[in-house]
Coordinates of C-alpha atoms and ligand atoms in Angstrom, one line a residue:
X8 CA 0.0 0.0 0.0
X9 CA 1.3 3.5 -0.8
X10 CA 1.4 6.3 1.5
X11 CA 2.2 9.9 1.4
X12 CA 4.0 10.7 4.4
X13 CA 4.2 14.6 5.2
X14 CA 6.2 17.1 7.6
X15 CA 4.3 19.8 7.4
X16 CA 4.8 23.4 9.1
X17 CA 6.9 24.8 6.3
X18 CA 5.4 27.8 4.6
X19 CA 5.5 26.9 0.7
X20 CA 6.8 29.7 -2.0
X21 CA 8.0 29.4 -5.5
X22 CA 6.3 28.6 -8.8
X23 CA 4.9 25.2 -10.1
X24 CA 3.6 24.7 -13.6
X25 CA 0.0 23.7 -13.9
X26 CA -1.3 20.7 -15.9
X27 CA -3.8 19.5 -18.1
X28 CA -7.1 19.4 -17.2
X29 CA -8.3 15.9 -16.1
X30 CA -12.3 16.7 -16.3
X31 CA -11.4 18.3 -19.4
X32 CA -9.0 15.6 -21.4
X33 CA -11.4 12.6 -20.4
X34 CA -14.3 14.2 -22.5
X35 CA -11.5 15.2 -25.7
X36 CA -10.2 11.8 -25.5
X37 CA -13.9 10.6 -26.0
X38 CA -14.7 12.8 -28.6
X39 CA -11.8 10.6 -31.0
X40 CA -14.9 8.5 -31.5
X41 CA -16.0 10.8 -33.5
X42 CA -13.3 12.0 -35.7
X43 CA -12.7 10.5 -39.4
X44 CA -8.8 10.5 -38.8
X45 CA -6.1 10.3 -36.7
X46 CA -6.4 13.2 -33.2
X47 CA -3.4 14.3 -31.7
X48 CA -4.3 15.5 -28.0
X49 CA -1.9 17.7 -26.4
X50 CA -1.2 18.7 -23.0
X51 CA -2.5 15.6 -21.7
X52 CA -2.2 14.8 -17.8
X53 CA -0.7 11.4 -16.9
X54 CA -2.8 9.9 -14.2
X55 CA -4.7 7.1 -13.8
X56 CA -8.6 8.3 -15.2
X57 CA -6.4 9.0 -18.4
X58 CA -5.3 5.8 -18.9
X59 CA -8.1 3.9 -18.2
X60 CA -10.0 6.1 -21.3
X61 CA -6.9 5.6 -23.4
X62 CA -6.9 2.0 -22.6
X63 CA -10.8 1.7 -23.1
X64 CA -10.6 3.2 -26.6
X65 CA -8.1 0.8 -27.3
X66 CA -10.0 -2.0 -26.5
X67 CA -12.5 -1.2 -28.9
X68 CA -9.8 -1.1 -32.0
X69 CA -8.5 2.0 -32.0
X70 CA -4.9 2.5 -32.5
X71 CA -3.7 5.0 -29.5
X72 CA 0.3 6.3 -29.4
X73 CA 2.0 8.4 -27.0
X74 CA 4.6 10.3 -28.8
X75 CA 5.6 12.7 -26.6
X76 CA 5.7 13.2 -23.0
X77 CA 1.9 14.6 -22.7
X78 CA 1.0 14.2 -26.6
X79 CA -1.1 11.1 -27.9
X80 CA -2.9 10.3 -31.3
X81 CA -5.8 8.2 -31.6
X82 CA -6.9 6.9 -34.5
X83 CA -10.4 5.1 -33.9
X84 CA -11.3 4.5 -37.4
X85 CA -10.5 0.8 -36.9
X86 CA -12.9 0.5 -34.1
X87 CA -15.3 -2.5 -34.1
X88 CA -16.4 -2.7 -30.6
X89 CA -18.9 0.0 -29.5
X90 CA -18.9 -1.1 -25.8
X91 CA -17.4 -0.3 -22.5
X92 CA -17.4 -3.2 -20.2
X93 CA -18.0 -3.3 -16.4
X94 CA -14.2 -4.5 -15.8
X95 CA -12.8 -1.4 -17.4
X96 CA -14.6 1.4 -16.0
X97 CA -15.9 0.5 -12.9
X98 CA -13.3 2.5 -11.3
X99 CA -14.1 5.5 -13.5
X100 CA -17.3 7.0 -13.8
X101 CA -16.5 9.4 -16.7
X102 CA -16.7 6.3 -18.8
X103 CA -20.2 7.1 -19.4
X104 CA -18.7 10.2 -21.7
X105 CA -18.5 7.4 -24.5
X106 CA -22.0 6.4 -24.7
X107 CA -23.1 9.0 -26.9
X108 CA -20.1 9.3 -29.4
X109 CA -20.5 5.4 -29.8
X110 CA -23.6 5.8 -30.4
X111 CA -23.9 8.1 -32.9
X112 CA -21.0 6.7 -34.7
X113 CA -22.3 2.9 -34.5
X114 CA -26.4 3.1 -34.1
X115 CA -25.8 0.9 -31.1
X116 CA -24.1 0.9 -28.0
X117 CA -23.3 -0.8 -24.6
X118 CA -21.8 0.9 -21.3
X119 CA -21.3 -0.2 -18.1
X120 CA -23.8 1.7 -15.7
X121 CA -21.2 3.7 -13.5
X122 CA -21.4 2.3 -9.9
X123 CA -22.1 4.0 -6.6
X124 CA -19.7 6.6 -6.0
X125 CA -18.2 7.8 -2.3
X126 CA -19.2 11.4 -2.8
X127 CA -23.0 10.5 -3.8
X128 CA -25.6 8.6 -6.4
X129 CA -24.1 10.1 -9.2
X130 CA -26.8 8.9 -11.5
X131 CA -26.7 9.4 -15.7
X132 CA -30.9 9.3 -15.7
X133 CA -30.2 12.5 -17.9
X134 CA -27.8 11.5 -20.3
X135 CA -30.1 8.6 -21.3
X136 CA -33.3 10.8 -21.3
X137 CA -31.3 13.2 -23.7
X138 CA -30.6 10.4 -25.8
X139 CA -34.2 9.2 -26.3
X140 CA -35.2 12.5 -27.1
X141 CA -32.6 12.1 -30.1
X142 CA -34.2 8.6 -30.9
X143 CA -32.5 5.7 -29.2
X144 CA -34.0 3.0 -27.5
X145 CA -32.6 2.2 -24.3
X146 CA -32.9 -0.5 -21.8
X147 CA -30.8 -1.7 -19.0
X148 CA -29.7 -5.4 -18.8
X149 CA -27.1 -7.3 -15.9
X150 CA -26.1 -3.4 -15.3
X151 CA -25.3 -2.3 -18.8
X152 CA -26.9 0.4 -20.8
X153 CA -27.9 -1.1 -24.1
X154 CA -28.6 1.8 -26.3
X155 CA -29.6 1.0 -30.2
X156 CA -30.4 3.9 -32.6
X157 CA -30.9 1.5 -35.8
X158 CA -31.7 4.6 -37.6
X159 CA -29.1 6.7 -36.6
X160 CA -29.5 9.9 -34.2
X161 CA -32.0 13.3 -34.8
X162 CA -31.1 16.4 -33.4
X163 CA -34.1 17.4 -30.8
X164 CA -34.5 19.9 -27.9
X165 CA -33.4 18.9 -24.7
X166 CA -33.8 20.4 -21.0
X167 CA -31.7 19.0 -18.5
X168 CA -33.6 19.0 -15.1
X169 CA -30.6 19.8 -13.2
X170 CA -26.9 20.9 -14.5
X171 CA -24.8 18.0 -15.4
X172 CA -21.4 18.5 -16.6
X173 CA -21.0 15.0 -18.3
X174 CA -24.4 14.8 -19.2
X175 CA -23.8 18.2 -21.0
X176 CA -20.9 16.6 -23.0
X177 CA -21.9 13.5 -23.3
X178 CA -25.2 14.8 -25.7
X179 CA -23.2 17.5 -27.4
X180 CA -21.2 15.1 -28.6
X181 CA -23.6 12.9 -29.8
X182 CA -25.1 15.6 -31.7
X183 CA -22.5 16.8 -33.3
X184 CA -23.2 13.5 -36.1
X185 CA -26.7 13.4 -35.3
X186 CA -29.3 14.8 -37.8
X187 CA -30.5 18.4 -37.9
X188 CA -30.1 20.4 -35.3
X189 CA -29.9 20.0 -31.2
X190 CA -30.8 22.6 -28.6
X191 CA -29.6 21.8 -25.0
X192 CA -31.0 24.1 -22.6
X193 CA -29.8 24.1 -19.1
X194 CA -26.9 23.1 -20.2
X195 CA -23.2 23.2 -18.0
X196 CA -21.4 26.3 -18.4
X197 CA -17.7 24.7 -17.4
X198 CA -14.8 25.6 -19.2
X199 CA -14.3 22.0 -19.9
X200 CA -17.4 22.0 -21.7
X201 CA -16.2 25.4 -23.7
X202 CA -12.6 23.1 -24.0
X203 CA -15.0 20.4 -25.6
X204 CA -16.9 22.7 -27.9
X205 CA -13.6 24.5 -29.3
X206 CA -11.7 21.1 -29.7
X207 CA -14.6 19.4 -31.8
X208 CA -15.8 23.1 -33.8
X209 CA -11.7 23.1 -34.7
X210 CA -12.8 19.4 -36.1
X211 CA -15.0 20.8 -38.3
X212 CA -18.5 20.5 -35.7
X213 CA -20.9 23.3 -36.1
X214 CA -21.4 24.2 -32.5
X215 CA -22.8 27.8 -31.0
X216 CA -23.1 29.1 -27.2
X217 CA -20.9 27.0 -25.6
X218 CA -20.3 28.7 -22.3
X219 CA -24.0 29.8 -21.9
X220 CA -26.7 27.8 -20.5
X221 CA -28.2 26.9 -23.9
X222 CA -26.2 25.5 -26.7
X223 CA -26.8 24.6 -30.3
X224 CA -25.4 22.1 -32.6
X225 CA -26.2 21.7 -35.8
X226 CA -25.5 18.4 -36.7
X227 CA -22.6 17.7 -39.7
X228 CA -21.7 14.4 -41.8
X229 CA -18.5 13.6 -40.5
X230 CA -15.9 15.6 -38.6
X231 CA -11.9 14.7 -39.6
X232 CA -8.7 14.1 -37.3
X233 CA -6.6 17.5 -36.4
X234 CA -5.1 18.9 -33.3
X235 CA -6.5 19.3 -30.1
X236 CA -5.4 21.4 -26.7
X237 CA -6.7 20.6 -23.0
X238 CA -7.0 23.7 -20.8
X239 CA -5.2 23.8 -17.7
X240 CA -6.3 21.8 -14.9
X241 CA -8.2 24.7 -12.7
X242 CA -8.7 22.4 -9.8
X243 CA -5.1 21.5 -9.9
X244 CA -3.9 25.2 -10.0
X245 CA -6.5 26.1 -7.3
X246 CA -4.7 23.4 -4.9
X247 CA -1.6 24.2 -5.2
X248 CA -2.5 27.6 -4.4
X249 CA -4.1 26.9 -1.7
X250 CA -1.1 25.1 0.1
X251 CA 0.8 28.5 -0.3
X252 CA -2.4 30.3 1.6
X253 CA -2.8 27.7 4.2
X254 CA 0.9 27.5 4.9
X255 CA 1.2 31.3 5.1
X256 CA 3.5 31.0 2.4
X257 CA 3.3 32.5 -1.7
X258 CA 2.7 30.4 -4.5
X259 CA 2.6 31.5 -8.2
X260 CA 0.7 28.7 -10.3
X261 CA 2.0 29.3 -14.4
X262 CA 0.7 27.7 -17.6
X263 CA -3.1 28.3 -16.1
X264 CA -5.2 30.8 -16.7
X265 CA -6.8 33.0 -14.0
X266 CA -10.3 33.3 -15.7
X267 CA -10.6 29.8 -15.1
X268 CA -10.9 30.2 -11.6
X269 CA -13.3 33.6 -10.9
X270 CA -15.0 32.3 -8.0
X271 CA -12.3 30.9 -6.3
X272 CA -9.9 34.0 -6.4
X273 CA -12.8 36.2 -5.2
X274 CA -13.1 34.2 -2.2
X275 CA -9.4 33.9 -1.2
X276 CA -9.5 37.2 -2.0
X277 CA -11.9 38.0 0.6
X278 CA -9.9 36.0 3.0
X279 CA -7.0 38.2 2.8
X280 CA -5.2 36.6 0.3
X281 CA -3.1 38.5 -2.0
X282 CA -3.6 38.2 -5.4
X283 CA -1.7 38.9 -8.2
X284 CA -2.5 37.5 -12.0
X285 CA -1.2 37.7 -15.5
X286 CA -2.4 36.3 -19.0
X287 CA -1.2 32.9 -17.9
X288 CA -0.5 32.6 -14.2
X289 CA -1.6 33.6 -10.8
X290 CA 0.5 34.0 -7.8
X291 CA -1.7 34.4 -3.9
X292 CA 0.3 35.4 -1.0
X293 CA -1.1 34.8 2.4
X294 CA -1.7 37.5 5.1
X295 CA -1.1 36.7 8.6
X296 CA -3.8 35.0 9.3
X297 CA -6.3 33.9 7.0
X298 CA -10.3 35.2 7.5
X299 CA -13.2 33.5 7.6
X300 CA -15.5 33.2 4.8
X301 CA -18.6 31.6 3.5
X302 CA -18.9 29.7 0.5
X303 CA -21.4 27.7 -1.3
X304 CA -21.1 25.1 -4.2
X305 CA -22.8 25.7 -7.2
X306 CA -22.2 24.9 -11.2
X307 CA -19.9 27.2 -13.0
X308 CA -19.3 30.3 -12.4
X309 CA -20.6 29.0 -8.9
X310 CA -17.4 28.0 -6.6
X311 CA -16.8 24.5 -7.8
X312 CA -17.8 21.6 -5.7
X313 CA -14.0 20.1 -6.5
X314 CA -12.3 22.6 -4.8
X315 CA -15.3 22.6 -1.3
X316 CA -12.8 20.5 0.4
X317 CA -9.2 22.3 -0.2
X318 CA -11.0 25.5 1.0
X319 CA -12.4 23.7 3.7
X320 CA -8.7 22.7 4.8
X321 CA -8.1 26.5 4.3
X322 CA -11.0 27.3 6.4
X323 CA -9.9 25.2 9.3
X324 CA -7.1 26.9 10.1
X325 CA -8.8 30.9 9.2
X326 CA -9.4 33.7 11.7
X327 CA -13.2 33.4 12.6
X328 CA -16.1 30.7 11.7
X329 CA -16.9 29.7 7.9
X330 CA -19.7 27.9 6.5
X331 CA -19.2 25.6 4.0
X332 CA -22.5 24.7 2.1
X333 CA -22.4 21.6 -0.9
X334 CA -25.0 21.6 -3.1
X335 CA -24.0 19.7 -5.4
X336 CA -23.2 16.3 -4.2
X337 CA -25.4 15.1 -1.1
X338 CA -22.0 13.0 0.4
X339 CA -19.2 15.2 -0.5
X340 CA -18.0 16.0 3.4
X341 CA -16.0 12.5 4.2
X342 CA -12.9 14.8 4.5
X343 CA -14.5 16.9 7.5
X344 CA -13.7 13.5 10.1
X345 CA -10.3 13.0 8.7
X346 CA -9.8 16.7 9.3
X347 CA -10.7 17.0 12.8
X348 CA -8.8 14.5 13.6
X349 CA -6.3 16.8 12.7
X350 CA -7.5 19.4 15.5
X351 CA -10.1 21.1 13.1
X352 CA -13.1 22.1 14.6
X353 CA -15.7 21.5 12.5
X354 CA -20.0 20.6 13.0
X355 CA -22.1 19.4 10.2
X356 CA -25.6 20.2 9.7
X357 CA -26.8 18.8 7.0
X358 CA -26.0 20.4 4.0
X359 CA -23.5 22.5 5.4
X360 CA -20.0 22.2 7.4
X361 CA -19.9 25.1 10.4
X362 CA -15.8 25.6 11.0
X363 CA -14.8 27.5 13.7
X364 CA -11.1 28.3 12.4
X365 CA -7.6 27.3 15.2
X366 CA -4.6 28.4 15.1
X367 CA -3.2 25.3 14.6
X368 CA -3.8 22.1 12.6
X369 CA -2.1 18.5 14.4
X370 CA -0.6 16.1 12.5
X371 CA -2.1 12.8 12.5
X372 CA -2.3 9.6 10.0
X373 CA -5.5 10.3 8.4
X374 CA -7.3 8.1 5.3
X375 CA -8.0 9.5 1.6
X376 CA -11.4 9.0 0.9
X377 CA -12.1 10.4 -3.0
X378 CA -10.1 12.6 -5.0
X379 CA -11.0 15.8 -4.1
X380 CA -11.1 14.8 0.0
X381 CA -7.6 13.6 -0.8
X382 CA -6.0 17.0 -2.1
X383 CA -8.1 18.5 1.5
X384 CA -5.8 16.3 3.8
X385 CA -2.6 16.8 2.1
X386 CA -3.8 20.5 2.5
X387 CA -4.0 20.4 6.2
X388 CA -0.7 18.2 6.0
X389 CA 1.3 20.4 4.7
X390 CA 0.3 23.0 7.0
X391 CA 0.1 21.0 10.5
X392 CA 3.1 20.5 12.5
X393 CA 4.6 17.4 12.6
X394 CA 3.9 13.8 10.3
X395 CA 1.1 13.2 8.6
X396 CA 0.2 10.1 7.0
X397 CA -2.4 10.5 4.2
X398 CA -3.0 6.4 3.2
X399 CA -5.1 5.3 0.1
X400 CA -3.5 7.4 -2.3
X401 CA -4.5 5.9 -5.2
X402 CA -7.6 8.3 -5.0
X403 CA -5.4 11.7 -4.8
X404 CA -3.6 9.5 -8.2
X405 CA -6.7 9.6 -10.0
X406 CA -6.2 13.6 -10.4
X407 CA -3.0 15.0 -9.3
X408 CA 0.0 14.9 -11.7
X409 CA 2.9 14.3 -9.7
X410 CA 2.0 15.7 -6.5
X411 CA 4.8 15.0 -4.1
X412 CA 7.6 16.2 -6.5
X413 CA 5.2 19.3 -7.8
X414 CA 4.9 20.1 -3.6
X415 CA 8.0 19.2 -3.0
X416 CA 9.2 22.4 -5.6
X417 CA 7.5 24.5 -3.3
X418 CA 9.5 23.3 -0.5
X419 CA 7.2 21.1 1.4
X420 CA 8.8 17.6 3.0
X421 CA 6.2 15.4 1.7
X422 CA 7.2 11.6 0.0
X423 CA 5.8 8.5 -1.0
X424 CA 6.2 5.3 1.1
X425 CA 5.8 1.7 -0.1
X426 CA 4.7 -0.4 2.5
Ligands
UD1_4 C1 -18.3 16.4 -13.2 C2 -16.9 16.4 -12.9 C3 -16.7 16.3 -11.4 C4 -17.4 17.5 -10.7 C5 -18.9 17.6 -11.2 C6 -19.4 19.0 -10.8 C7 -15.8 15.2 -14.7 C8 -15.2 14.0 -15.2 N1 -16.3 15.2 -13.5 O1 -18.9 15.2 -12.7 O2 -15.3 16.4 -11.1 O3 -17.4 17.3 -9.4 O4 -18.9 17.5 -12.6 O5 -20.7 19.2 -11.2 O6 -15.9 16.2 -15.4 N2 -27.1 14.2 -11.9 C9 -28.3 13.5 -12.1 N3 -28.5 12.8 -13.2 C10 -27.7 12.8 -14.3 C11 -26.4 13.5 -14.1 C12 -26.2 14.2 -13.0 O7 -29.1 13.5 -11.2 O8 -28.0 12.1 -15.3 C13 -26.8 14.9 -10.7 C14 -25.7 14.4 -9.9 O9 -26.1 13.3 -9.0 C15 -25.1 15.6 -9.2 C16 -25.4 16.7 -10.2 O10 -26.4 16.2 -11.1 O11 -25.9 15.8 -8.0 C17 -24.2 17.2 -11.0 O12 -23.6 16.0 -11.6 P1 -22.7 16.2 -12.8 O13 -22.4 17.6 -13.2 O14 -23.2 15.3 -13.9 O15 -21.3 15.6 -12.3 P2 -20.3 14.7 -13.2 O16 -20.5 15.1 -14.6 O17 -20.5 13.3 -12.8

């Protein structure tokens, strides 16, 4: 089992670059599907979600290279097998993201349904109503969606009861081959989505209002192979920068890009942070003492639900008492034991965590519980005195690049162990 062991206490300064986006390259990588040729993705992020997609696409026939050290083509015209099978996603629910491209492309399709999921239900009830809109017929057998469009997709106006990133991108996609034209109101505003949008329009997809809550895609014959660029991993960025704050130290954050991350700055902001941003980076110094402040969780530009539990950390260790409200995802505050065992003073009620801000975190061995929870107790590692133990890191794996040597620039003791 792998560990990351941490002696925290040091105030973190310098730079570190940012990555890819994760939630954005899973979606691009998807999108191959579609493409009539060869797609060369750059800036992708090596971790663990990545290579599950990659390997997934190459189980159905296409041909996937790496030829650099964050480039890969994929080729999928050779693709014969428009399924993604229970053994190869279950430990990745963005799997889903290929239902619709297979679709489209094959008139048939079968997924996996994605499992529970720590942080909550997590259901896809929307992507599959979406798709029935467009003319598939779907059923669900031995916990696979079978999805068969004999006739190929139509184009349709859909409402999405509730904003779903995947969902959003999951639909556009599959009506970017569909026939006619598709309306999707309600739809997800994240930059990931705009990433998506650009990436297939630059493939030749007729897409307009990406970015907006209604966006319409008129659907084309065939879109070709060509190049395609992942945006900077916001959430990333936003951690990183928040080990400088809760430190009391200065971090700069380059190859990112500051309007990714609005709400976020305004609220560090607000705590005392100062903040400093150019065309590609941003640099937060912390004051003395952090303040308190609320936030609340909602889709972008809401303050994103992936960085509730870094600001949390934050929070813990702020002048003053913060409420921390998720609206989003009903299970999403498994880091708030793990951080009170680390001296945090923190009261749920339901919805929302109630931190009342000490001076000091304590170190403590303390268990990773998802991703984002993860990145939250390295957080608090890095900023208690003393060892911390954060076990289960296969879940911080899943969507940091690197983190102990990216930290580690920054001058925090942090390493792996092997046990
Ligand atoms: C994506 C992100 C995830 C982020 C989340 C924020 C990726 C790979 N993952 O997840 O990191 O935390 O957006 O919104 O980009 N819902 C339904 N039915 C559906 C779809 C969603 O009820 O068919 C609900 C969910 O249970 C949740 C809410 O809608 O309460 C938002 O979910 P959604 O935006 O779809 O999250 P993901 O796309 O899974």
């Amino acid at each position: 089992m792998e560990s990351i062991v941490i002696q925290g206490g040091i105030p973190l300064q310098g730079s570190v670059e940012s990555s890819g986006a994760k939630n954005a390259a899973l979606p691009l990588l998807a999108a191959a599907i579609l493409a009539d040729g060869p797609v060369t993705f750059h800036r992708i992020p090596h971790l663990n979600d990545i290579s599950t997609m990659t390997n997934l696409l190459a189980w159905q026939g296409a041909d996937v290279t790496y030829d650099d050290q964050d480039r890969l083509t994929i080729d999928t015209r050779a693709a014969n097998k428009p399924e993604a099978p229970y053994e190869m996603v279950k430990t990745m629910r963005a799997s889903s993201l290929v239902l619709g491209p297979l679709l489209v492309r094959f008139g048939e399709a079968r997924v996996s349904l994605p499992g529970g999921c720590a942080i909550g239900a997590r259901p896809i009830d929307l992507h599959l109503k979406a798709l029935e809109v467009m003319g598939a017929e779907i059923s669900v057998e031995h916990g696979d969606v079978i999805a068969k469009a004999p006739n190929g997709l139509h184009g349709g106006r859909i409402f999405f009861d509730q904003v779903t990133v995947t969902g959003t991108e999951n639909i556009l996609m599959a009506a970017v081959l569909a026939k006619g034209e598709t309306v999707l109101e309600n739809a997800a505003r994240e930059p990931e989505v705009v990433n998506l949008a650009d990436s297939l329009r630059a493939l030749g997809a007729k897409i307009e209002g990406d970015g907006t809550d209604t966006i319409t895609i008129q659907g084309v014959e065939r879109i070709s192979g060509g190049d395609i660029f992942t945006i900077a991993d916001r959430i990333e960025t936003a951690t990183y920068l928040a080990a400088g704050l809760i430190t009391g130290g200065d971090v700069t954050v380059s190859k990112t890009d500051p309007k990714l991350l609005d709400a976020f700055l305004a609220r560090v902001k607000e705590a005392g942070a100062i903040v400093e941003t150019g065309d590609d980076f941003i640099r937060c110094a912390a004051p003395k003492r952090l303040q308190a402040v609320n936030i609340h969780t909602m889709p972008h530009p809401g303050f994103p639900t992936d960085l509730q539990a870094q600001f949390m950390a934050m929070m813990c260790v702020a002048e003053g008492t913060s409420l921390v409200s998720e609206t989003i995802f009903e299970n999403r505050f498994m880091h708030v034991q793990e951080l009170v065992r680390m001296g945090a003073d923190i009261q749920l009620d339901g919805h929302t965590a109630v931190i009342k801000g000490v001076e000091k975190l304590s170190a403590a061995p303390v268990m990773a519980t998802d991703l984002r929870a993860s990145a939250s107790l390295v957080l608090a590692g890095v900023a208690a005195q003393g060892e911390t133990v954060v076990s289960r890191v296969y879940h911080i794996d899943r969507g940091y690049e690197r983190i102990e040597e990216k930290m580690r620039s920054l001058g925090a003791n942090i390493e792996r162990h092997y046990i």
